[in-house]
mmCIF file of C-alpha atoms and ligand atoms in Angstrom:
data_model
loop_
_atom_site.group_PDB
_atom_site.id
_atom_site.type_symbol
_atom_site.label_atom_id
_atom_site.label_comp_id
_atom_site.label_asym_id
_atom_site.label_seq_id
_atom_site.Cartn_x
_atom_site.Cartn_y
_atom_site.Cartn_z
ATOM 1 C CA UNK F 48 229.725 -113.671 -14.588
ATOM 2 C CA UNK F 49 227.907 -110.484 -14.304
ATOM 3 C CA UNK F 50 227.394 -106.790 -14.448
ATOM 4 C CA UNK F 51 226.885 -105.303 -11.128
ATOM 5 C CA UNK F 52 225.473 -101.986 -10.036
ATOM 6 C CA UNK F 53 225.894 -101.647 -6.219
ATOM 7 C CA UNK F 54 223.660 -98.231 -4.732
ATOM 8 C CA UNK F 55 224.895 -96.160 -7.642
ATOM 9 C CA UNK F 56 223.621 -92.947 -8.029
ATOM 10 C CA UNK F 57 225.148 -89.656 -10.452
ATOM 11 C CA UNK F 58 225.004 -86.133 -10.614
ATOM 12 C CA UNK F 59 225.562 -84.318 -13.320
ATOM 13 C CA UNK F 60 227.018 -80.918 -12.272
ATOM 14 C CA UNK F 61 227.396 -81.871 -8.635
ATOM 15 C CA UNK F 62 227.807 -78.628 -6.593
ATOM 16 C CA UNK F 63 226.471 -76.113 -9.175
ATOM 17 C CA UNK F 64 222.753 -74.456 -9.271
ATOM 18 C CA UNK F 65 222.735 -76.861 -12.484
ATOM 19 C CA UNK F 66 222.810 -79.921 -10.610
ATOM 20 C CA UNK F 67 220.943 -82.870 -11.425
ATOM 21 C CA UNK F 68 220.547 -86.040 -9.735
ATOM 22 C CA UNK F 69 219.761 -88.389 -12.678
ATOM 23 C CA UNK F 70 219.913 -92.223 -11.582
ATOM 24 C CA UNK F 71 219.480 -92.816 -7.592
ATOM 25 C CA UNK F 72 220.488 -95.824 -5.419
ATOM 26 C CA UNK F 73 220.267 -98.536 -8.524
ATOM 27 C CA UNK F 74 221.379 -102.124 -7.151
ATOM 28 C CA UNK F 75 221.087 -104.341 -10.351
ATOM 29 C CA UNK F 76 222.924 -107.285 -11.431
ATOM 30 C CA UNK F 77 222.940 -108.128 -14.977
ATOM 31 C CA UNK F 78 223.943 -112.035 -15.264
ATOM 32 C CA UNK F 79 225.901 -113.047 -18.784
ATOM 33 C CA UNK F 80 223.529 -114.521 -21.740
ATOM 34 C CA UNK F 81 220.533 -112.363 -20.669
ATOM 35 C CA UNK F 82 218.930 -110.232 -23.366
ATOM 36 C CA UNK F 83 217.953 -107.298 -20.921
ATOM 37 C CA UNK F 84 215.403 -104.714 -22.603
ATOM 38 C CA UNK F 85 215.484 -101.252 -21.002
ATOM 39 C CA UNK F 86 212.553 -98.643 -21.626
ATOM 40 C CA UNK F 87 211.751 -95.618 -20.257
ATOM 41 C CA UNK F 88 210.139 -91.786 -21.141
ATOM 42 C CA UNK F 89 213.274 -89.345 -21.871
ATOM 43 C CA UNK F 90 215.181 -88.125 -19.510
ATOM 44 C CA UNK F 91 214.113 -91.362 -16.773
ATOM 45 C CA UNK F 92 218.037 -91.668 -16.908
ATOM 46 C CA UNK F 93 218.850 -94.651 -19.155
ATOM 47 C CA UNK F 94 221.524 -93.046 -20.832
ATOM 48 C CA UNK F 95 222.756 -92.080 -17.708
ATOM 49 C CA UNK F 96 222.630 -95.624 -16.916
ATOM 50 C CA UNK F 97 224.076 -97.260 -19.419
ATOM 51 C CA UNK F 98 226.719 -94.981 -19.675
ATOM 52 C CA UNK F 99 227.734 -96.417 -16.126
ATOM 53 C CA UNK F 100 228.466 -100.064 -17.188
ATOM 54 C CA UNK F 101 231.570 -99.499 -19.520
ATOM 55 C CA UNK F 102 232.744 -96.984 -16.928
ATOM 56 C CA UNK F 103 232.574 -93.802 -19.235
ATOM 57 C CA UNK F 104 230.835 -92.489 -16.257
ATOM 58 C CA UNK F 105 231.543 -92.766 -12.884
ATOM 59 C CA UNK F 106 229.491 -93.583 -10.141
ATOM 60 C CA UNK F 107 228.964 -90.249 -8.013
ATOM 61 C CA UNK F 108 227.989 -92.853 -4.897
ATOM 62 C CA UNK F 109 228.276 -96.523 -4.987
ATOM 63 C CA UNK F 110 230.341 -98.741 -7.750
ATOM 64 C CA UNK F 111 229.730 -100.910 -10.631
ATOM 65 C CA UNK F 112 231.607 -104.457 -11.004
ATOM 66 C CA UNK F 113 231.732 -105.989 -14.510
ATOM 67 C CA UNK F 114 232.342 -109.898 -13.567
ATOM 68 C CA UNK F 115 234.043 -108.498 -9.723
ATOM 69 C CA UNK F 116 235.984 -105.993 -10.696
ATOM 70 C CA UNK F 117 235.719 -102.901 -9.725
ATOM 71 C CA UNK F 118 235.642 -100.384 -12.935
ATOM 72 C CA UNK F 119 237.391 -97.678 -11.463
ATOM 73 C CA UNK F 120 240.074 -98.503 -9.735
ATOM 74 C CA UNK F 121 242.722 -97.155 -12.485
ATOM 75 C CA UNK F 122 244.536 -100.781 -12.519
ATOM 76 C CA UNK F 123 245.166 -102.925 -15.523
ATOM 77 C CA UNK F 124 242.480 -105.545 -14.299
ATOM 78 C CA UNK F 125 239.602 -102.435 -14.319
ATOM 79 C CA UNK F 126 240.976 -101.704 -17.512
ATOM 80 C CA UNK F 127 240.356 -104.839 -19.360
ATOM 81 C CA UNK F 128 236.865 -105.365 -17.129
ATOM 82 C CA UNK F 129 235.179 -101.948 -19.198
ATOM 83 C CA UNK F 130 237.044 -103.604 -22.449
ATOM 84 C CA UNK F 131 234.720 -106.677 -22.150
ATOM 85 C CA UNK F 132 231.744 -104.174 -22.232
ATOM 86 C CA UNK F 133 230.870 -102.720 -26.121
ATOM 87 C CA UNK F 134 228.603 -99.573 -26.433
ATOM 88 C CA UNK F 135 226.651 -98.687 -29.776
ATOM 89 C CA UNK F 136 225.616 -95.267 -29.149
ATOM 90 C CA UNK F 137 222.521 -93.445 -30.860
ATOM 91 C CA UNK F 138 224.089 -93.076 -34.686
ATOM 92 C CA UNK F 139 226.708 -94.358 -34.403
ATOM 93 C CA UNK F 140 227.793 -94.278 -37.836
ATOM 94 C CA UNK F 141 228.477 -90.369 -36.943
ATOM 95 C CA UNK F 142 232.279 -91.942 -35.546
ATOM 96 C CA UNK F 143 233.078 -93.732 -38.941
ATOM 97 C CA UNK F 144 236.126 -91.768 -40.494
ATOM 98 C CA UNK F 145 238.671 -94.569 -41.841
ATOM 99 C CA UNK F 146 238.705 -95.027 -45.840
ATOM 100 C CA UNK F 147 237.855 -98.214 -46.093
ATOM 101 C CA UNK F 148 235.142 -100.059 -44.282
ATOM 102 C CA UNK F 149 238.041 -102.746 -43.162
ATOM 103 C CA UNK F 150 239.659 -99.943 -41.669
ATOM 104 C CA UNK F 151 236.824 -98.928 -40.112
ATOM 105 C CA UNK F 152 235.950 -102.135 -38.352
ATOM 106 C CA UNK F 153 239.416 -102.802 -38.126
ATOM 107 C CA UNK F 154 240.604 -100.066 -36.053
ATOM 108 C CA UNK F 155 239.563 -101.405 -32.645
ATOM 109 C CA UNK F 156 241.301 -104.634 -33.197
ATOM 110 C CA UNK F 157 244.321 -103.059 -34.299
ATOM 111 C CA UNK F 158 244.605 -100.975 -31.312
ATOM 112 C CA UNK F 159 244.837 -103.724 -29.113
ATOM 113 C CA UNK F 160 247.939 -104.911 -30.951
ATOM 114 C CA UNK F 161 246.209 -107.859 -32.275
ATOM 115 C CA UNK F 162 248.343 -109.087 -35.503
ATOM 116 C CA UNK F 163 246.921 -108.196 -39.291
ATOM 117 C CA UNK F 164 245.376 -112.025 -39.844
ATOM 118 C CA UNK F 165 243.751 -112.373 -36.088
ATOM 119 C CA UNK F 166 242.409 -108.479 -36.920
ATOM 120 C CA UNK F 167 240.746 -109.606 -40.106
ATOM 121 C CA UNK F 168 239.382 -112.621 -39.010
ATOM 122 C CA UNK F 169 237.828 -110.386 -36.485
ATOM 123 C CA UNK F 170 236.758 -107.885 -39.195
ATOM 124 C CA UNK F 171 235.348 -111.195 -41.282
ATOM 125 C CA UNK F 172 233.363 -112.452 -38.314
ATOM 126 C CA UNK F 173 232.125 -109.063 -37.267
ATOM 127 C CA UNK F 174 231.043 -108.238 -40.974
ATOM 128 C CA UNK F 175 229.264 -111.485 -41.147
ATOM 129 C CA UNK F 176 227.099 -110.678 -37.907
ATOM 130 C CA UNK F 177 225.684 -107.743 -39.286
ATOM 131 C CA UNK F 178 225.055 -109.003 -43.172
ATOM 132 C CA UNK F 179 227.668 -107.252 -44.908
ATOM 133 C CA UNK F 180 229.498 -109.189 -47.654
ATOM 134 C CA UNK F 181 233.375 -109.023 -47.014
ATOM 135 C CA UNK F 182 234.049 -109.002 -50.701
ATOM 136 C CA UNK F 183 231.381 -106.311 -51.634
ATOM 137 C CA UNK F 184 232.093 -103.795 -49.048
ATOM 138 C CA UNK F 185 235.377 -104.013 -47.292
ATOM 139 C CA UNK F 186 237.257 -101.978 -49.732
ATOM 140 C CA UNK F 187 234.357 -99.704 -50.091
ATOM 141 C CA UNK F 188 234.493 -96.320 -48.595
ATOM 142 C CA UNK F 189 232.045 -96.187 -45.320
ATOM 143 C CA UNK F 190 230.687 -92.809 -46.386
ATOM 144 C CA UNK F 191 229.176 -93.893 -49.692
ATOM 145 C CA UNK F 192 227.019 -96.061 -48.215
ATOM 146 C CA UNK F 193 223.481 -96.281 -47.161
ATOM 147 C CA UNK F 194 222.327 -95.053 -43.906
ATOM 148 C CA UNK F 195 221.675 -98.541 -42.826
ATOM 149 C CA UNK F 196 224.993 -100.132 -44.106
ATOM 150 C CA UNK F 197 226.373 -97.173 -42.276
ATOM 151 C CA UNK F 198 225.040 -98.246 -39.254
ATOM 152 C CA UNK F 199 225.895 -101.875 -39.650
ATOM 153 C CA UNK F 200 229.777 -101.187 -40.647
ATOM 154 C CA UNK F 201 229.773 -99.091 -36.782
ATOM 155 C CA UNK F 202 228.101 -101.697 -35.111
ATOM 156 C CA UNK F 203 230.541 -104.112 -36.384
ATOM 157 C CA UNK F 204 233.537 -101.983 -35.060
ATOM 158 C CA UNK F 205 232.080 -102.406 -31.885
ATOM 159 C CA UNK F 206 231.753 -106.409 -32.309
ATOM 160 C CA UNK F 207 235.051 -106.759 -33.568
ATOM 161 C CA UNK F 208 236.431 -106.302 -30.029
ATOM 162 C CA UNK F 209 234.326 -109.527 -29.194
ATOM 163 C CA UNK F 210 232.701 -107.895 -25.483
ATOM 164 C CA UNK F 211 231.269 -109.927 -23.731
ATOM 165 C CA UNK F 212 228.373 -107.539 -22.877
ATOM 166 C CA UNK F 213 226.753 -105.320 -25.441
ATOM 167 C CA UNK F 214 224.749 -102.216 -24.907
ATOM 168 C CA UNK F 215 222.970 -101.020 -27.687
ATOM 169 C CA UNK F 216 220.978 -97.121 -27.333
ATOM 170 C CA UNK F 217 218.458 -97.467 -29.946
ATOM 171 C CA UNK F 218 220.047 -98.820 -32.350
ATOM 172 C CA UNK F 219 217.405 -98.611 -34.766
ATOM 173 C CA UNK F 220 216.572 -94.814 -34.560
ATOM 174 C CA UNK F 221 216.225 -93.145 -37.778
ATOM 175 C CA UNK F 222 215.928 -96.430 -39.772
ATOM 176 C CA UNK F 223 213.368 -97.525 -41.917
ATOM 177 C CA UNK F 224 211.232 -100.374 -41.013
ATOM 178 C CA UNK F 225 212.933 -102.915 -43.365
ATOM 179 C CA UNK F 226 216.689 -100.823 -41.877
ATOM 180 C CA UNK F 227 215.014 -101.805 -38.264
ATOM 181 C CA UNK F 228 213.899 -105.466 -39.080
ATOM 182 C CA UNK F 229 217.263 -106.209 -40.384
ATOM 183 C CA UNK F 230 219.132 -104.554 -37.403
ATOM 184 C CA UNK F 231 217.424 -106.394 -34.783
ATOM 185 C CA UNK F 232 217.614 -109.438 -36.783
ATOM 186 C CA UNK F 233 221.241 -109.421 -36.942
ATOM 187 C CA UNK F 234 221.424 -108.795 -33.010
ATOM 188 C CA UNK F 235 219.073 -111.288 -32.148
ATOM 189 C CA UNK F 236 221.310 -113.803 -34.115
ATOM 190 C CA UNK F 237 224.261 -112.235 -32.603
ATOM 191 C CA UNK F 238 223.093 -113.033 -29.070
ATOM 192 C CA UNK F 239 221.787 -116.689 -30.629
ATOM 193 C CA UNK F 240 224.815 -117.921 -31.934
ATOM 194 C CA UNK F 241 227.500 -116.370 -29.402
ATOM 195 C CA UNK F 242 227.563 -115.679 -25.693
ATOM 196 C CA UNK F 243 227.193 -112.270 -25.759
ATOM 197 C CA UNK F 244 225.018 -110.492 -23.425
ATOM 198 C CA UNK F 245 222.661 -107.414 -24.683
ATOM 199 C CA UNK F 246 221.744 -104.655 -23.052
ATOM 200 C CA UNK F 247 218.773 -103.014 -24.970
ATOM 201 C CA UNK F 248 217.640 -99.248 -24.765
ATOM 202 C CA UNK F 249 214.804 -98.992 -27.238
ATOM 203 C CA UNK F 250 211.724 -96.934 -26.917
ATOM 204 C CA UNK F 251 209.449 -99.509 -29.147
ATOM 205 C CA UNK F 252 208.103 -102.111 -26.742
ATOM 206 C CA UNK F 253 207.321 -104.460 -29.384
ATOM 207 C CA UNK F 254 210.812 -104.843 -30.273
ATOM 208 C CA UNK F 255 211.829 -105.381 -26.635
ATOM 209 C CA UNK F 256 209.148 -107.814 -26.027
ATOM 210 C CA UNK F 257 209.935 -109.648 -29.132
ATOM 211 C CA UNK F 258 213.737 -110.225 -27.898
ATOM 212 C CA UNK F 259 214.311 -109.532 -24.912
ATOM 213 C CA UNK F 260 214.209 -111.650 -21.630
ATOM 214 C CA UNK F 261 214.093 -109.381 -18.857
ATOM 215 C CA UNK F 262 212.913 -105.954 -18.925
ATOM 216 C CA UNK F 263 213.995 -102.889 -17.050
ATOM 217 C CA UNK F 264 211.472 -99.714 -16.729
ATOM 218 C CA UNK F 265 213.387 -96.601 -15.557
ATOM 219 C CA UNK F 266 211.285 -93.640 -14.201
ATOM 220 C CA UNK F 267 212.580 -90.554 -12.831
ATOM 221 C CA UNK F 268 216.217 -92.096 -11.932
ATOM 222 C CA UNK F 269 215.298 -95.029 -10.541
ATOM 223 C CA UNK F 270 214.388 -98.737 -12.138
ATOM 224 C CA UNK F 271 210.517 -99.154 -11.472
ATOM 225 C CA UNK F 272 209.674 -101.961 -12.533
ATOM 226 C CA UNK F 273 212.545 -105.400 -13.631
ATOM 227 C CA UNK F 274 210.818 -108.610 -14.813
ATOM 228 C CA UNK F 275 209.813 -110.666 -17.780
ATOM 229 C CA UNK F 276 207.904 -108.401 -20.496
ATOM 230 C CA UNK F 277 205.243 -110.484 -20.867
ATOM 231 C CA UNK F 278 204.185 -109.921 -17.135
ATOM 232 C CA UNK F 279 205.347 -106.388 -16.817
ATOM 233 C CA UNK F 280 203.266 -105.798 -19.791
ATOM 234 C CA UNK F 281 200.860 -108.008 -18.765
ATOM 235 C CA UNK F 282 200.201 -106.335 -15.361
ATOM 236 C CA UNK F 283 198.133 -103.993 -13.624
ATOM 237 C CA UNK F 284 197.300 -100.607 -15.665
ATOM 238 C CA UNK F 285 198.009 -98.605 -12.363
ATOM 239 C CA UNK F 286 201.329 -100.082 -11.364
ATOM 240 C CA UNK F 287 202.390 -99.561 -15.195
ATOM 241 C CA UNK F 288 201.208 -96.560 -15.085
ATOM 242 C CA UNK F 289 202.995 -95.341 -11.614
ATOM 243 C CA UNK F 290 206.063 -96.978 -13.005
ATOM 244 C CA UNK F 291 206.145 -94.459 -15.847
ATOM 245 C CA UNK F 292 204.923 -96.641 -18.463
ATOM 246 C CA UNK F 293 203.004 -95.510 -21.585
ATOM 247 C CA UNK F 294 200.045 -97.825 -20.855
ATOM 248 C CA UNK F 295 198.076 -96.953 -24.771
ATOM 249 C CA UNK F 296 201.471 -98.061 -26.085
ATOM 250 C CA UNK F 297 201.029 -101.126 -23.825
ATOM 251 C CA UNK F 298 197.637 -101.529 -25.030
ATOM 252 C CA UNK F 299 198.509 -101.370 -28.630
ATOM 253 C CA UNK F 300 201.564 -104.318 -28.316
ATOM 254 C CA UNK F 301 199.065 -106.286 -26.405
ATOM 255 C CA UNK F 302 196.287 -106.116 -28.947
ATOM 256 C CA UNK F 303 198.917 -106.793 -31.765
ATOM 257 C CA UNK F 304 200.397 -109.751 -30.008
ATOM 258 C CA UNK F 305 196.830 -111.065 -29.204
ATOM 259 C CA UNK F 306 196.236 -110.634 -33.480
ATOM 260 C CA UNK F 307 199.483 -112.599 -34.081
ATOM 261 C CA UNK F 308 197.560 -115.398 -31.811
ATOM 262 C CA UNK F 309 200.166 -114.954 -29.266
ATOM 263 C CA UNK F 310 198.577 -115.717 -25.099
ATOM 264 C CA UNK F 311 198.007 -112.300 -23.618
ATOM 265 C CA UNK F 312 196.502 -111.713 -20.217
ATOM 266 C CA UNK F 313 196.500 -108.251 -19.212
ATOM 267 C CA UNK F 314 194.442 -105.664 -17.353
ATOM 268 C CA UNK F 315 195.664 -103.109 -20.229
ATOM 269 C CA UNK F 316 193.710 -105.273 -22.799
ATOM 270 C CA UNK F 317 190.919 -106.106 -20.575
ATOM 271 C CA UNK F 318 188.411 -103.030 -21.731
ATOM 272 C CA UNK F 319 188.519 -104.284 -25.271
ATOM 273 C CA UNK F 320 187.132 -108.042 -24.337
HETATM 274 P P1 ADP P 424 216.820 -91.163 -20.715
HETATM 275 O O1 ADP P 424 218.423 -91.332 -21.677
HETATM 276 O O2 ADP P 424 216.415 -91.778 -20.374
HETATM 277 O O3 ADP P 424 216.494 -89.963 -21.965
HETATM 278 P P2 ADP P 424 218.969 -89.385 -19.312
HETATM 279 O O4 ADP P 424 220.340 -90.367 -18.546
HETATM 280 O O5 ADP P 424 219.900 -88.630 -20.433
HETATM 281 O O6 ADP P 424 217.946 -89.688 -19.722
HETATM 282 O O7 ADP P 424 218.866 -88.017 -18.761
HETATM 283 C C1 ADP P 424 218.464 -87.823 -17.102
HETATM 284 C C2 ADP P 424 218.271 -86.784 -16.410
HETATM 285 O O8 ADP P 424 219.682 -85.980 -16.651
HETATM 286 C C3 ADP P 424 217.561 -85.800 -17.246
HETATM 287 O O9 ADP P 424 217.031 -84.783 -16.621
HETATM 288 C C4 ADP P 424 218.863 -84.843 -18.376
HETATM 289 O O10 ADP P 424 218.260 -83.649 -18.145
HETATM 290 C C5 ADP P 424 219.911 -84.979 -17.317
HETATM 291 N N1 ADP P 424 220.904 -84.562 -17.833
HETATM 292 C C6 ADP P 424 221.599 -85.212 -18.896
HETATM 293 N N2 ADP P 424 222.770 -85.089 -19.232
HETATM 294 C C7 ADP P 424 222.896 -84.366 -18.604
HETATM 295 C C8 ADP P 424 224.327 -83.640 -18.881
HETATM 296 N N3 ADP P 424 224.929 -83.736 -19.613
HETATM 297 N N4 ADP P 424 224.346 -81.936 -17.607
HETATM 298 C C9 ADP P 424 223.252 -82.052 -17.026
HETATM 299 N N5 ADP P 424 222.234 -83.016 -17.040
HETATM 300 C C10 ADP P 424 222.145 -84.043 -17.780
#
């Protein structure tokens, strides 16, 4: 069980003077139960990459397989494979539209033609995962909630679809530190208490280092590093720099981990020792 990219390239506006190859010949396999962090500079191809994971973008070259099924065969099998991948885009609360929190979270399950009891059970479970009390919130308008609460409603809407793989693009963007900690706490809780696989795009290395058990670094449309976060962050400065990693941020991160009493080695820290 995995998401597999086989030699995937994607070119925007192919055949025009503006054509741009955003990712190049990416071969990657994400196994079920991994928690994968994705980092990289703006424009490195993160968003293009993740939009391939549920078939939103069709590779210009190569193919994407979810649990062995090609996402672009126009078959029922292909459609159900896409449904295994839940996507939370940046600022997902902008897509809330129903009159109540319940209806918004129930929208996806209802589309699957599930019966009312199953829909309610899924809404309750999803609200529980994102820390929203059912009785207090389900009848409220999503538009009268705080920014952090709206975001949780939006994330609950994806969780209610019970995806096998959950892809989140900067889920904490624009939240205050408390809101950020809460969202990440809930994602970690979901990861630890279910069978879900998480793929998390974040510019915040500290969050990734804390949560992910695998790190992908993107640089100019390729995956320049792939490994355990502590191995990557503890690696040689030259290697990090060549892979497009922001070295001062790594140094700050390592210093924080060290202050917190966590064992870190890392060339990026050495000048300070
Ligand atoms: P990231 O998510 O890491 O910021 P993106 O995947 O958004 O990177 O972008 C990768 C490259 O593709 C960038 O050079 C970007 O300008 C280009 N790109 C992204 N979206 C489009 C688009 N809709 N049309 C043309 N080029 C795009």
